[in-house]
Amino acid sequence: MKAGALELGHASKTTKSGVNRGMSILDLFIRIIAIIATLGSAIAMGTTNETLPFFTQFVRFKAKYSDLPTFTFFVVANAIVSAYLVLSLGLSIYHIMRSRAQATRIALIFFDAAMLGLLTGGASASAAIVYLAHKGNRKTNWFPICQQYDSFCHRTSGSLVGSFAGSVLIILLIFLSAIALSRQSLNH
Amino acid sequence: MKAGALELGHASKTTKSGVNRGMSILDLFIRIIAIIATLGSAIAMGTTNETLPFFTQFVRFKAKYSDLPTFTFFVVANAIVSAYLVLSLGLSIYHIMRSRAQATRIALIFFDAAMLGLLTGGASASAAIVYLAHKGNRKTNWFPICQQYDSFCHRTSGSLVGSFAGSVLIILLIFLSAIALSRQSLNH
């Protein structure tokens, strides 16, 4: 690895700054995909609403995402993360222009990590509830609700995908930023 | 920020490598605290077991963490993260000795981010279940179980603390590594 670093150190500055720019552009693309994933998740969950075709005299059977507080947290978490990602696009574009920027990259890594925590938190909490809705739990007498609320369950399960995909993308973003930071040193 | 970086660039190499070493030592300490937090969480949850003092002819009322699959996931996630952190101590010590190491720092940031995802995932999923155990959910007819299994609920709720604390510490570790990577450049 040392030898490789030295070799890179001798390479021309133009090539290196080209590679750095390429990584910054990749960073921008990943952010855009992550925005689509998390925003899609938030919208898919936030519009989940099922009314069953039968009802009694007193009760109309409805299931909404907000019936379960965890799903509300999921929507909020995904909305916050996608809003953050939209804002971070500005810095990402700045990094394409100025490949030597350091302080802003460190800030991005820090906030990316915090957002990763929030996003996986929301996704996993909802996954735990979705699992319960599908399988129930006999020990605690929590019965599965997916037999009745079939489309509700499908919708909520599906909306988890975008959120988990977003988490993986953010891990990738942190990795890219770390590489970009380490490559700075070779430019000096 | 630029001016500050330039000033640092002019500072003596000895001071900088001292600061870098200090950050590496801080990294080591945070890792040790995170190991204690996650391992404590895993053990606290893994030993949760409550047998109620009354029973019928056929049923003895018991609550174990493994009755809820999410809690099993929590124990596994915390165990994996603390094992990873123990292994990462080696690299952390290596960074104290060699403050210029880059590739290993990038690897650490990547794995730290992945472990952050796993840890917040386990903690949040369990938090969703603990919330349900405390409050229940009327819409889905999932009743709270904490009236009966009081000590079980206290124990499981408490074990979340270490896990969330561990998540915050790992975000801090990622931040420290990013700063360390950016400071490399000033040494060249």
mmCIF file with all atom_site columns, N, CA and C in Angstrom, chain A residues 30 112 116 120 164-177, chain B residues 109-118:
data_model
loop_
_atom_site.group_PDB
_atom_site.id
_atom_site.type_symbol
_atom_site.label_atom_id
_atom_site.label_alt_id
_atom_site.label_comp_id
_atom_site.label_asym_id
_atom_site.label_entity_id
_atom_site.label_seq_id
_atom_site.pdbx_PDB_ins_code
_atom_site.Cartn_x
_atom_site.Cartn_y
_atom_site.Cartn_z
_atom_site.occupancy
_atom_site.B_iso_or_equiv
_atom_site.pdbx_formal_charge
_atom_site.auth_seq_id
_atom_site.auth_comp_id
_atom_site.auth_asym_id
_atom_site.auth_atom_id
_atom_site.pdbx_PDB_model_num
ATOM 1  N N  . ILE A 1 30  ? -24.694 9.568  -6.363 1.00 0.00 ? 30  ILE A N  1
ATOM 2  C CA . ILE A 1 30  ? -25.179 8.696  -5.283 1.00 0.00 ? 30  ILE A CA 1
ATOM 3  C C  . ILE A 1 30  ? -26.150 9.466  -4.394 1.00 0.00 ? 30  ILE A C  1
ATOM 4  N N  . ASP A 1 112 ? -23.293 12.975 7.409  1.00 0.00 ? 112 ASP A N  1
ATOM 5  C CA . ASP A 1 112 ? -23.699 11.732 6.749  1.00 0.00 ? 112 ASP A CA 1
ATOM 6  C C  . ASP A 1 112 ? -23.831 10.605 7.770  1.00 0.00 ? 112 ASP A C  1
ATOM 7  N N  . LEU A 1 116 ? -27.088 8.625  8.699  1.00 0.00 ? 116 LEU A N  1
ATOM 8  C CA . LEU A 1 116 ? -27.101 7.164  8.565  1.00 0.00 ? 116 LEU A CA 1
ATOM 9  C C  . LEU A 1 116 ? -27.745 6.544  9.795  1.00 0.00 ? 116 LEU A C  1
ATOM 10 N N  . THR A 1 120 ? -31.180 4.366  9.371  1.00 0.00 ? 120 THR A N  1
ATOM 11 C CA . THR A 1 120 ? -31.251 2.947  9.735  1.00 0.00 ? 120 THR A CA 1
ATOM 12 C C  . THR A 1 120 ? -32.136 2.770  10.962 1.00 0.00 ? 120 THR A C  1
ATOM 13 N N  . PHE A 1 164 ? -33.679 1.232  3.382  1.00 0.00 ? 164 PHE A N  1
ATOM 14 C CA . PHE A 1 164 ? -32.466 0.432  3.583  1.00 0.00 ? 164 PHE A CA 1
ATOM 15 C C  . PHE A 1 164 ? -31.470 0.677  2.457  1.00 0.00 ? 164 PHE A C  1
ATOM 16 N N  . ALA A 1 165 ? -31.986 0.835  1.235  1.00 0.00 ? 165 ALA A N  1
ATOM 17 C CA . ALA A 1 165 ? -31.095 1.149  0.111  1.00 0.00 ? 165 ALA A CA 1
ATOM 18 C C  . ALA A 1 165 ? -30.397 2.479  0.376  1.00 0.00 ? 165 ALA A C  1
ATOM 19 N N  . GLY A 1 166 ? -31.162 3.448  0.877  1.00 0.00 ? 166 GLY A N  1
ATOM 20 C CA . GLY A 1 166 ? -30.585 4.749  1.218  1.00 0.00 ? 166 GLY A CA 1
ATOM 21 C C  . GLY A 1 166 ? -29.466 4.615  2.237  1.00 0.00 ? 166 GLY A C  1
ATOM 22 N N  . SER A 1 167 ? -29.647 3.734  3.239  1.00 0.00 ? 167 SER A N  1
ATOM 23 C CA . SER A 1 167 ? -28.612 3.531  4.255  1.00 0.00 ? 167 SER A CA 1
ATOM 24 C C  . SER A 1 167 ? -27.325 3.032  3.624  1.00 0.00 ? 167 SER A C  1
ATOM 25 N N  . VAL A 1 168 ? -27.455 2.040  2.728  1.00 0.00 ? 168 VAL A N  1
ATOM 26 C CA . VAL A 1 168 ? -26.264 1.485  2.074  1.00 0.00 ? 168 VAL A CA 1
ATOM 27 C C  . VAL A 1 168 ? -25.567 2.575  1.257  1.00 0.00 ? 168 VAL A C  1
ATOM 28 N N  . LEU A 1 169 ? -26.375 3.395  0.569  1.00 0.00 ? 169 LEU A N  1
ATOM 29 C CA . LEU A 1 169 ? -25.793 4.467  -0.240 1.00 0.00 ? 169 LEU A CA 1
ATOM 30 C C  . LEU A 1 169 ? -25.034 5.469  0.629  1.00 0.00 ? 169 LEU A C  1
ATOM 31 N N  . ILE A 1 170 ? -25.573 5.769  1.814  1.00 0.00 ? 170 ILE A N  1
ATOM 32 C CA . ILE A 1 170 ? -24.892 6.740  2.680  1.00 0.00 ? 170 ILE A CA 1
ATOM 33 C C  . ILE A 1 170 ? -23.573 6.165  3.198  1.00 0.00 ? 170 ILE A C  1
ATOM 34 N N  . ILE A 1 171 ? -23.542 4.853  3.498  1.00 0.00 ? 171 ILE A N  1
ATOM 35 C CA . ILE A 1 171 ? -22.271 4.226  3.901  1.00 0.00 ? 171 ILE A CA 1
ATOM 36 C C  . ILE A 1 171 ? -21.250 4.401  2.780  1.00 0.00 ? 171 ILE A C  1
ATOM 37 N N  . LEU A 1 172 ? -21.721 4.223  1.541  1.00 0.00 ? 172 LEU A N  1
ATOM 38 C CA . LEU A 1 172 ? -20.865 4.404  0.363  1.00 0.00 ? 172 LEU A CA 1
ATOM 39 C C  . LEU A 1 172 ? -20.366 5.850  0.283  1.00 0.00 ? 172 LEU A C  1
ATOM 40 N N  . LEU A 1 173 ? -21.253 6.803  0.578  1.00 0.00 ? 173 LEU A N  1
ATOM 41 C CA . LEU A 1 173 ? -20.873 8.222  0.532  1.00 0.00 ? 173 LEU A CA 1
ATOM 42 C C  . LEU A 1 173 ? -19.771 8.528  1.539  1.00 0.00 ? 173 LEU A C  1
ATOM 43 N N  . ILE A 1 174 ? -19.908 7.954  2.754  1.00 0.00 ? 174 ILE A N  1
ATOM 44 C CA . ILE A 1 174 ? -18.900 8.180  3.791  1.00 0.00 ? 174 ILE A CA 1
ATOM 45 C C  . ILE A 1 174 ? -17.556 7.621  3.321  1.00 0.00 ? 174 ILE A C  1
ATOM 46 N N  . PHE A 1 175 ? -17.614 6.443  2.710  1.00 0.00 ? 175 PHE A N  1
ATOM 47 C CA . PHE A 1 175 ? -16.412 5.793  2.200  1.00 0.00 ? 175 PHE A CA 1
ATOM 48 C C  . PHE A 1 175 ? -15.748 6.676  1.137  1.00 0.00 ? 175 PHE A C  1
ATOM 49 N N  . LEU A 1 176 ? -16.556 7.166  0.204  1.00 0.00 ? 176 LEU A N  1
ATOM 50 C CA . LEU A 1 176 ? -16.029 8.031  -0.865 1.00 0.00 ? 176 LEU A CA 1
ATOM 51 C C  . LEU A 1 176 ? -15.386 9.291  -0.296 1.00 0.00 ? 176 LEU A C  1
ATOM 52 N N  . SER A 1 177 ? -16.063 9.912  0.678  1.00 0.00 ? 177 SER A N  1
ATOM 53 C CA . SER A 1 177 ? -15.519 11.138 1.280  1.00 0.00 ? 177 SER A CA 1
ATOM 54 C C  . SER A 1 177 ? -14.196 10.857 1.964  1.00 0.00 ? 177 SER A C  1
ATOM 55 N N  . ILE B 1 109 ? -13.012 3.834  8.789  1.00 0.00 ? 109 ILE B N  1
ATOM 56 C CA . ILE B 1 109 ? -14.191 4.681  8.597  1.00 0.00 ? 109 ILE B CA 1
ATOM 57 C C  . ILE B 1 109 ? -15.306 3.865  7.951  1.00 0.00 ? 109 ILE B C  1
ATOM 58 N N  . PHE B 1 110 ? -14.950 3.082  6.918  1.00 0.00 ? 110 PHE B N  1
ATOM 59 C CA . PHE B 1 110 ? -15.950 2.288  6.213  1.00 0.00 ? 110 PHE B CA 1
ATOM 60 C C  . PHE B 1 110 ? -16.620 1.290  7.151  1.00 0.00 ? 110 PHE B C  1
ATOM 61 N N  . PHE B 1 111 ? -15.810 0.516  7.883  1.00 0.00 ? 111 PHE B N  1
ATOM 62 C CA . PHE B 1 111 ? -16.390 -0.505 8.759  1.00 0.00 ? 111 PHE B CA 1
ATOM 63 C C  . PHE B 1 111 ? -17.120 0.130  9.938  1.00 0.00 ? 111 PHE B C  1
ATOM 64 N N  . ASP B 1 112 ? -16.580 1.249  10.452 1.00 0.00 ? 112 ASP B N  1
ATOM 65 C CA . ASP B 1 112 ? -17.279 1.962  11.524 1.00 0.00 ? 112 ASP B CA 1
ATOM 66 C C  . ASP B 1 112 ? -18.681 2.359  11.059 1.00 0.00 ? 112 ASP B C  1
ATOM 67 N N  . ALA B 1 113 ? -18.773 2.863  9.800  1.00 0.00 ? 113 ALA B N  1
ATOM 68 C CA . ALA B 1 113 ? -20.072 3.291  9.293  1.00 0.00 ? 113 ALA B CA 1
ATOM 69 C C  . ALA B 1 113 ? -21.018 2.105  9.171  1.00 0.00 ? 113 ALA B C  1
ATOM 70 N N  . ALA B 1 114 ? -20.485 0.968  8.674  1.00 0.00 ? 114 ALA B N  1
ATOM 71 C CA . ALA B 1 114 ? -21.329 -0.222 8.538  1.00 0.00 ? 114 ALA B CA 1
ATOM 72 C C  . ALA B 1 114 ? -21.809 -0.687 9.914  1.00 0.00 ? 114 ALA B C  1
ATOM 73 N N  . MET B 1 115 ? -20.895 -0.667 10.907 1.00 0.00 ? 115 MET B N  1
ATOM 74 C CA . MET B 1 115 ? -21.260 -1.120 12.252 1.00 0.00 ? 115 MET B CA 1
ATOM 75 C C  . MET B 1 115 ? -22.252 -0.141 12.901 1.00 0.00 ? 115 MET B C  1
ATOM 76 N N  . LEU B 1 116 ? -22.099 1.145  12.551 1.00 0.00 ? 116 LEU B N  1
ATOM 77 C CA . LEU B 1 116 ? -23.056 2.142  13.046 1.00 0.00 ? 116 LEU B CA 1
ATOM 78 C C  . LEU B 1 116 ? -24.460 1.788  12.565 1.00 0.00 ? 116 LEU B C  1
ATOM 79 N N  . GLY B 1 117 ? -24.553 1.404  11.279 1.00 0.00 ? 117 GLY B N  1
ATOM 80 C CA . GLY B 1 117 ? -25.844 1.001  10.736 1.00 0.00 ? 117 GLY B CA 1
ATOM 81 C C  . GLY B 1 117 ? -26.413 -0.192 11.478 1.00 0.00 ? 117 GLY B C  1
ATOM 82 N N  . LEU B 1 118 ? -25.574 -1.201 11.712 1.00 0.00 ? 118 LEU B N  1
ATOM 83 C CA . LEU B 1 118 ? -26.030 -2.417 12.402 1.00 0.00 ? 118 LEU B CA 1
ATOM 84 C C  . LEU B 1 118 ? -26.488 -2.099 13.820 1.00 0.00 ? 118 LEU B C  1
#
